[in-house]
Tab-separated table of C-alpha atoms in Angstrom:
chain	number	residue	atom	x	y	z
A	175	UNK	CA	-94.354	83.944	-25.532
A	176	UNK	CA	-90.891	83.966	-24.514
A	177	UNK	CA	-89.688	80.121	-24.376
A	178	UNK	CA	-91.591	79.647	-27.636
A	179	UNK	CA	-88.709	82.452	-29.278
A	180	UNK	CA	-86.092	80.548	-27.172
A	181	UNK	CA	-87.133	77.355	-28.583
A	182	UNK	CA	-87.310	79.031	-32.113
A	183	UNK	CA	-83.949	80.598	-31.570
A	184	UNK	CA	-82.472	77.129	-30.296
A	185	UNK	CA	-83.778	75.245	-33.510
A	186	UNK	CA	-82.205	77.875	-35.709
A	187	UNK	CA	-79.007	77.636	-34.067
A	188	UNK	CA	-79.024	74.169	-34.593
A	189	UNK	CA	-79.964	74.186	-37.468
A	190	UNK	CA	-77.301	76.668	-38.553
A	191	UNK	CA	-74.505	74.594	-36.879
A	192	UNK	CA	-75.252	71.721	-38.789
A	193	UNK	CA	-75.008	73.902	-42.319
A	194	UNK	CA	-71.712	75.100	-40.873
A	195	UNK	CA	-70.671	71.636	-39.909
A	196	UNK	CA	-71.934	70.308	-43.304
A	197	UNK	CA	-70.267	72.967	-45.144
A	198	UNK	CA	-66.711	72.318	-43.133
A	199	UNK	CA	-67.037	68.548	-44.189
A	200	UNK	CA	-67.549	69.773	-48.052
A	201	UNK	CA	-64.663	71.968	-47.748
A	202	UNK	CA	-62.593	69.222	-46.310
A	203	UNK	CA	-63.619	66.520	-48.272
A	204	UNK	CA	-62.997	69.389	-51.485
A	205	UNK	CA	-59.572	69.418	-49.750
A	206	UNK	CA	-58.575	65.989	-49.924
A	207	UNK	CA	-59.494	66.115	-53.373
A	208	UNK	CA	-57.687	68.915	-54.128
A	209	UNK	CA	-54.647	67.542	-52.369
A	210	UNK	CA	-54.895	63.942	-54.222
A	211	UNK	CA	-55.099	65.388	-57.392
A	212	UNK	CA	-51.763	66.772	-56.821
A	213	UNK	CA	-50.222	64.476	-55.841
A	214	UNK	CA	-51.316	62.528	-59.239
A	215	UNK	CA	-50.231	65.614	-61.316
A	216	UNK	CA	-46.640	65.358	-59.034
A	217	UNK	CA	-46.522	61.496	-60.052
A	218	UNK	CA	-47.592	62.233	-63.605
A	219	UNK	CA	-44.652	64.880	-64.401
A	220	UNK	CA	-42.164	62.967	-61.938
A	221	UNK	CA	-42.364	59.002	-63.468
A	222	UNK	CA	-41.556	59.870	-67.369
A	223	UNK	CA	-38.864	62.850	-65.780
A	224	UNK	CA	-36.626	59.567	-63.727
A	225	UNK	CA	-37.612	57.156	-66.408
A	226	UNK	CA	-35.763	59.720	-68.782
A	227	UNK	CA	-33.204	61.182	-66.080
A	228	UNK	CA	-31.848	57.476	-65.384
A	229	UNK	CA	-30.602	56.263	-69.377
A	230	UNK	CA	-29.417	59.790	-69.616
A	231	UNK	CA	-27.145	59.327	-66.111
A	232	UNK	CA	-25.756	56.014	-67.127
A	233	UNK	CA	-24.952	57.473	-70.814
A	234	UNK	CA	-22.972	60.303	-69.420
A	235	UNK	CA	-21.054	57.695	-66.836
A	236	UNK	CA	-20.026	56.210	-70.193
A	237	UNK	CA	-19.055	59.549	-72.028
A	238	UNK	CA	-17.035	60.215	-68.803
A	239	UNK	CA	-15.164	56.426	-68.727
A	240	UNK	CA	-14.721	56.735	-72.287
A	241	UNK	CA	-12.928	60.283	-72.591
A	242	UNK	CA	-10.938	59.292	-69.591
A	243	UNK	CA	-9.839	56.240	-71.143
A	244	UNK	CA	-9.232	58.050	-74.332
A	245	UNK	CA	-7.191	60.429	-72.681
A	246	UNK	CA	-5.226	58.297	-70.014
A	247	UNK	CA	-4.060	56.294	-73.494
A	248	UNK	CA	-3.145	58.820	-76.015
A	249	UNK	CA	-2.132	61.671	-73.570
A	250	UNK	CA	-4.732	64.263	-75.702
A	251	UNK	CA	-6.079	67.263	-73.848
A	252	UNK	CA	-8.617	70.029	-74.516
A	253	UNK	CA	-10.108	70.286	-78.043
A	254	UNK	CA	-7.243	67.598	-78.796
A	255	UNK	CA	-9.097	65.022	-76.765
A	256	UNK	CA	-12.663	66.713	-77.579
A	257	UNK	CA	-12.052	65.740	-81.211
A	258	UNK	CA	-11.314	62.224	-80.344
A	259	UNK	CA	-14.498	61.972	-78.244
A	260	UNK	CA	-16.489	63.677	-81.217
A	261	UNK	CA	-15.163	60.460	-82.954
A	262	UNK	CA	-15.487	57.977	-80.247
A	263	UNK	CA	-19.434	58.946	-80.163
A	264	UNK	CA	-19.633	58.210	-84.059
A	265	UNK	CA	-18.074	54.687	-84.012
A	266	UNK	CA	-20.283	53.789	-81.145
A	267	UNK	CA	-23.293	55.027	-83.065
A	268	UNK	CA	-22.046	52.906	-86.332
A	269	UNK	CA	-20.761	50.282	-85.119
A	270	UNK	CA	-23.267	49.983	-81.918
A	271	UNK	CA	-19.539	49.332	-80.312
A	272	UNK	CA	-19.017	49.035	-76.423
A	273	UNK	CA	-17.619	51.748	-74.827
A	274	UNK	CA	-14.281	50.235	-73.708
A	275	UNK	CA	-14.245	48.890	-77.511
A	276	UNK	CA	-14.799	52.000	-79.369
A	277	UNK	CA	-12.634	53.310	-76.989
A	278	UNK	CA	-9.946	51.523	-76.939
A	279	UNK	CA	-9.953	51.021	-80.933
A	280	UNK	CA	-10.002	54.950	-81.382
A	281	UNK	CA	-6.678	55.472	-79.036
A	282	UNK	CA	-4.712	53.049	-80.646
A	283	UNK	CA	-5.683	54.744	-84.509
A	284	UNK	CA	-5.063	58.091	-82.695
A	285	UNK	CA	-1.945	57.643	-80.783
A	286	UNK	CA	0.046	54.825	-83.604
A	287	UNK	CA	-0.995	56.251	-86.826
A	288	UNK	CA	-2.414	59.939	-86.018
A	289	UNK	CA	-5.701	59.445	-87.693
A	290	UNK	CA	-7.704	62.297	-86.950
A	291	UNK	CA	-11.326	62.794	-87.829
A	292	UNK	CA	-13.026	61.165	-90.789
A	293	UNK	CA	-10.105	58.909	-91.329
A	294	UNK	CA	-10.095	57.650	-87.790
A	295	UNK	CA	-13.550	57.632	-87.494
A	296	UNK	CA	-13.450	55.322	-90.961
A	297	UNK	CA	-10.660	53.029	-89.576
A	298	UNK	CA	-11.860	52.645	-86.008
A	299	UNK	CA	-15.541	51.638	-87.813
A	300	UNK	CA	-13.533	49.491	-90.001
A	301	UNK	CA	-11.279	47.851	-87.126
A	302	UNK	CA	-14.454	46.860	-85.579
A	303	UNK	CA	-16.335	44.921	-88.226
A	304	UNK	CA	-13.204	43.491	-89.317
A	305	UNK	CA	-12.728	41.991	-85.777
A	306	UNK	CA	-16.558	40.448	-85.784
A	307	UNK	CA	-15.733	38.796	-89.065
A	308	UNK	CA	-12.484	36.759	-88.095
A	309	UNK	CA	-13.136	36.784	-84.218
A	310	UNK	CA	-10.396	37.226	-81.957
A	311	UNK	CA	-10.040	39.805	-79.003
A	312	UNK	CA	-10.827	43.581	-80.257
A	313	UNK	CA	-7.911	45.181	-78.370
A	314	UNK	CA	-5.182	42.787	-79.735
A	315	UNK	CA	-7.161	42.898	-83.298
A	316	UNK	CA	-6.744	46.458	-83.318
A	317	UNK	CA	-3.261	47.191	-82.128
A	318	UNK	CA	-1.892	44.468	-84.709
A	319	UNK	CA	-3.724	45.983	-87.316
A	320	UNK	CA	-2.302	49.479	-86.455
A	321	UNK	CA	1.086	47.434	-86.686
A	322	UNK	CA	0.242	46.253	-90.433
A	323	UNK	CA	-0.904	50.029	-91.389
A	324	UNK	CA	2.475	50.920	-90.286
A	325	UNK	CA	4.628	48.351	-92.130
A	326	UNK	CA	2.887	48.388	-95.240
A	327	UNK	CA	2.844	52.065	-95.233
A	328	UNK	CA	-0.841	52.877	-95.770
A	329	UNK	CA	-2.032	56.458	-95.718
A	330	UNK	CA	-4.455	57.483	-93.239
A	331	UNK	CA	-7.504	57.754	-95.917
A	332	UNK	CA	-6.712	54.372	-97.226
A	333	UNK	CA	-6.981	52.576	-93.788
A	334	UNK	CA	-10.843	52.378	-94.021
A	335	UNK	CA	-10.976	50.823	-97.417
A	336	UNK	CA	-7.642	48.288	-97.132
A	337	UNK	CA	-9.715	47.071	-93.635
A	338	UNK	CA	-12.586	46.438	-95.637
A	339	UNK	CA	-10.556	44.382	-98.301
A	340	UNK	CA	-9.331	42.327	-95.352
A	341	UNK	CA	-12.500	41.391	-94.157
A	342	UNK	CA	-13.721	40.724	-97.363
A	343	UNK	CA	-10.558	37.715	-97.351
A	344	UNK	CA	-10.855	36.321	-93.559
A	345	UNK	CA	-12.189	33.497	-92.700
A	346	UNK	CA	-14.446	33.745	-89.749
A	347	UNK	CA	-12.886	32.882	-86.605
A	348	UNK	CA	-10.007	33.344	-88.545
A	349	UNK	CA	-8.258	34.958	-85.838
A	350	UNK	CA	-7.022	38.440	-87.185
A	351	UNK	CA	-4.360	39.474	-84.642
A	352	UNK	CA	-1.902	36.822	-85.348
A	353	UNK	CA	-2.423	37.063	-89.091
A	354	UNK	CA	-2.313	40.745	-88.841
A	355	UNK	CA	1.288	39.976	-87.141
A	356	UNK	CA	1.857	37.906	-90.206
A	357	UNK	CA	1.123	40.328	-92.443
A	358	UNK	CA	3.246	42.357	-90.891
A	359	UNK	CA	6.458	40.382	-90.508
A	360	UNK	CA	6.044	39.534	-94.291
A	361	UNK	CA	5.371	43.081	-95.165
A	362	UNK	CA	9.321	44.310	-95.559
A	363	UNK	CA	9.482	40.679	-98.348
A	364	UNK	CA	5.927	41.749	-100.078
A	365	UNK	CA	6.379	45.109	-100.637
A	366	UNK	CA	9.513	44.498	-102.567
A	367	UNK	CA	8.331	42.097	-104.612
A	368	UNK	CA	5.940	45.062	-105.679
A	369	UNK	CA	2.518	43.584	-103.899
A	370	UNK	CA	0.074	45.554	-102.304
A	371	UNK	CA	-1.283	45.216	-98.494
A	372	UNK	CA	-4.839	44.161	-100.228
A	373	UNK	CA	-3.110	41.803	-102.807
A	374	UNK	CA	-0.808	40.381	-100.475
A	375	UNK	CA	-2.999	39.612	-97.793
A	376	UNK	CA	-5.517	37.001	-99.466
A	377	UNK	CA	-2.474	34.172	-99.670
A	378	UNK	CA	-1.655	34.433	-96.231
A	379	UNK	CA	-4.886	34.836	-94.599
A	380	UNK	CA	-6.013	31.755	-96.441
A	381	UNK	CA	-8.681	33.407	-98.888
């Protein structure tokens, strides 16, 4: 009777290895699984996070070049240059500007003609619009045109609306810097005859 419970004992040992063997394969293989799907949950929160993280990196490399070339040109500092930023951000957003453009257009209103806020914010919107009408390079356009404020002695609320009235008279390709220089050697002559920046400037920018 004996090697008959040996034998019995041997087949149920077996067979008890293989449902720990098949059970260690489940858990395994229950594992894996386990392990894949986090990886997929990992990829799933990662992808949209650097498809958002990159935009946002090169937009704040921008914000950075911008308020350092804002400051470099106009000398602001602290809530002096914040303010000009604040306005730098809104004529990119209405003008879809460049950043060395809005830039560049915002120091020169700022640091010539000490627009501030709304009125700079109008002007430098302005400046831009009125350069894509007659052509011309932006940086030139906008430093002649600060010129022409100055000599014709237009108050900071009016810049806006006397831009407008110029790019309502040029010509495309028209080529605003030198006839804003124009306007601007003439202005002393103009003015005394009693004629306005926006009714002098049709005749000699050809409207």
């Amino acid at each position: 009777m004996a090697p008959k419970l040996n034998l019995k004992l041997f087949v149920e040992d077996e067979a008890y290895a293989k449902t720990l063997e098949d059970a260690r394969a489940r858990i395994t293989r229950f594992g894996d699984t386990v392990a894949g799907l986090g990886k997929g949950f990992v990829s799933l929160l990662t992808t949209p996070i650097a498809a958002f993280a990159a935009p946002a990196q090169a937009a704040s490399a921008a914000h950075r070049t911008a308020s350092n070339a804002i400051r470099k040109a106009t000398g602001a500092t602290g809530a002096t240059l914040d303010g000009l930023v604040t306005v730098y951000d809104q004529v990119r957003v209405e003008s879809r500007a460049g950043v060395d453009d809005a830039a560049e257009v915002v120091s020169a209103f700022s640091q010539q003609l000490g627009l501030t806020g709304a009125d700079l914010r109008a002007a430098s919107a302005a400046t831009i619009k009125l350069a894509r009408t007659a052509g011309g390079d932006l940086a030139a356009t906008a430093h002649g045109l600060v010129k022409t404020m100055a000599a014709w002695g237009v108050a900071g609320k009016d810049v806006a609306a006397t831009m407008d009235k110029l790019r309502e008279s040029a010509r495309p390709g028209a080529g605003i810097a030198e006839l804003s220089a124009n306007l601007t050697q003439a202005a002393p002559v103009l003015r005394a005859a009693g004629l306005t920046l926006a009714l002098g400037a049709p005749a000699l920018l050809g409207a």
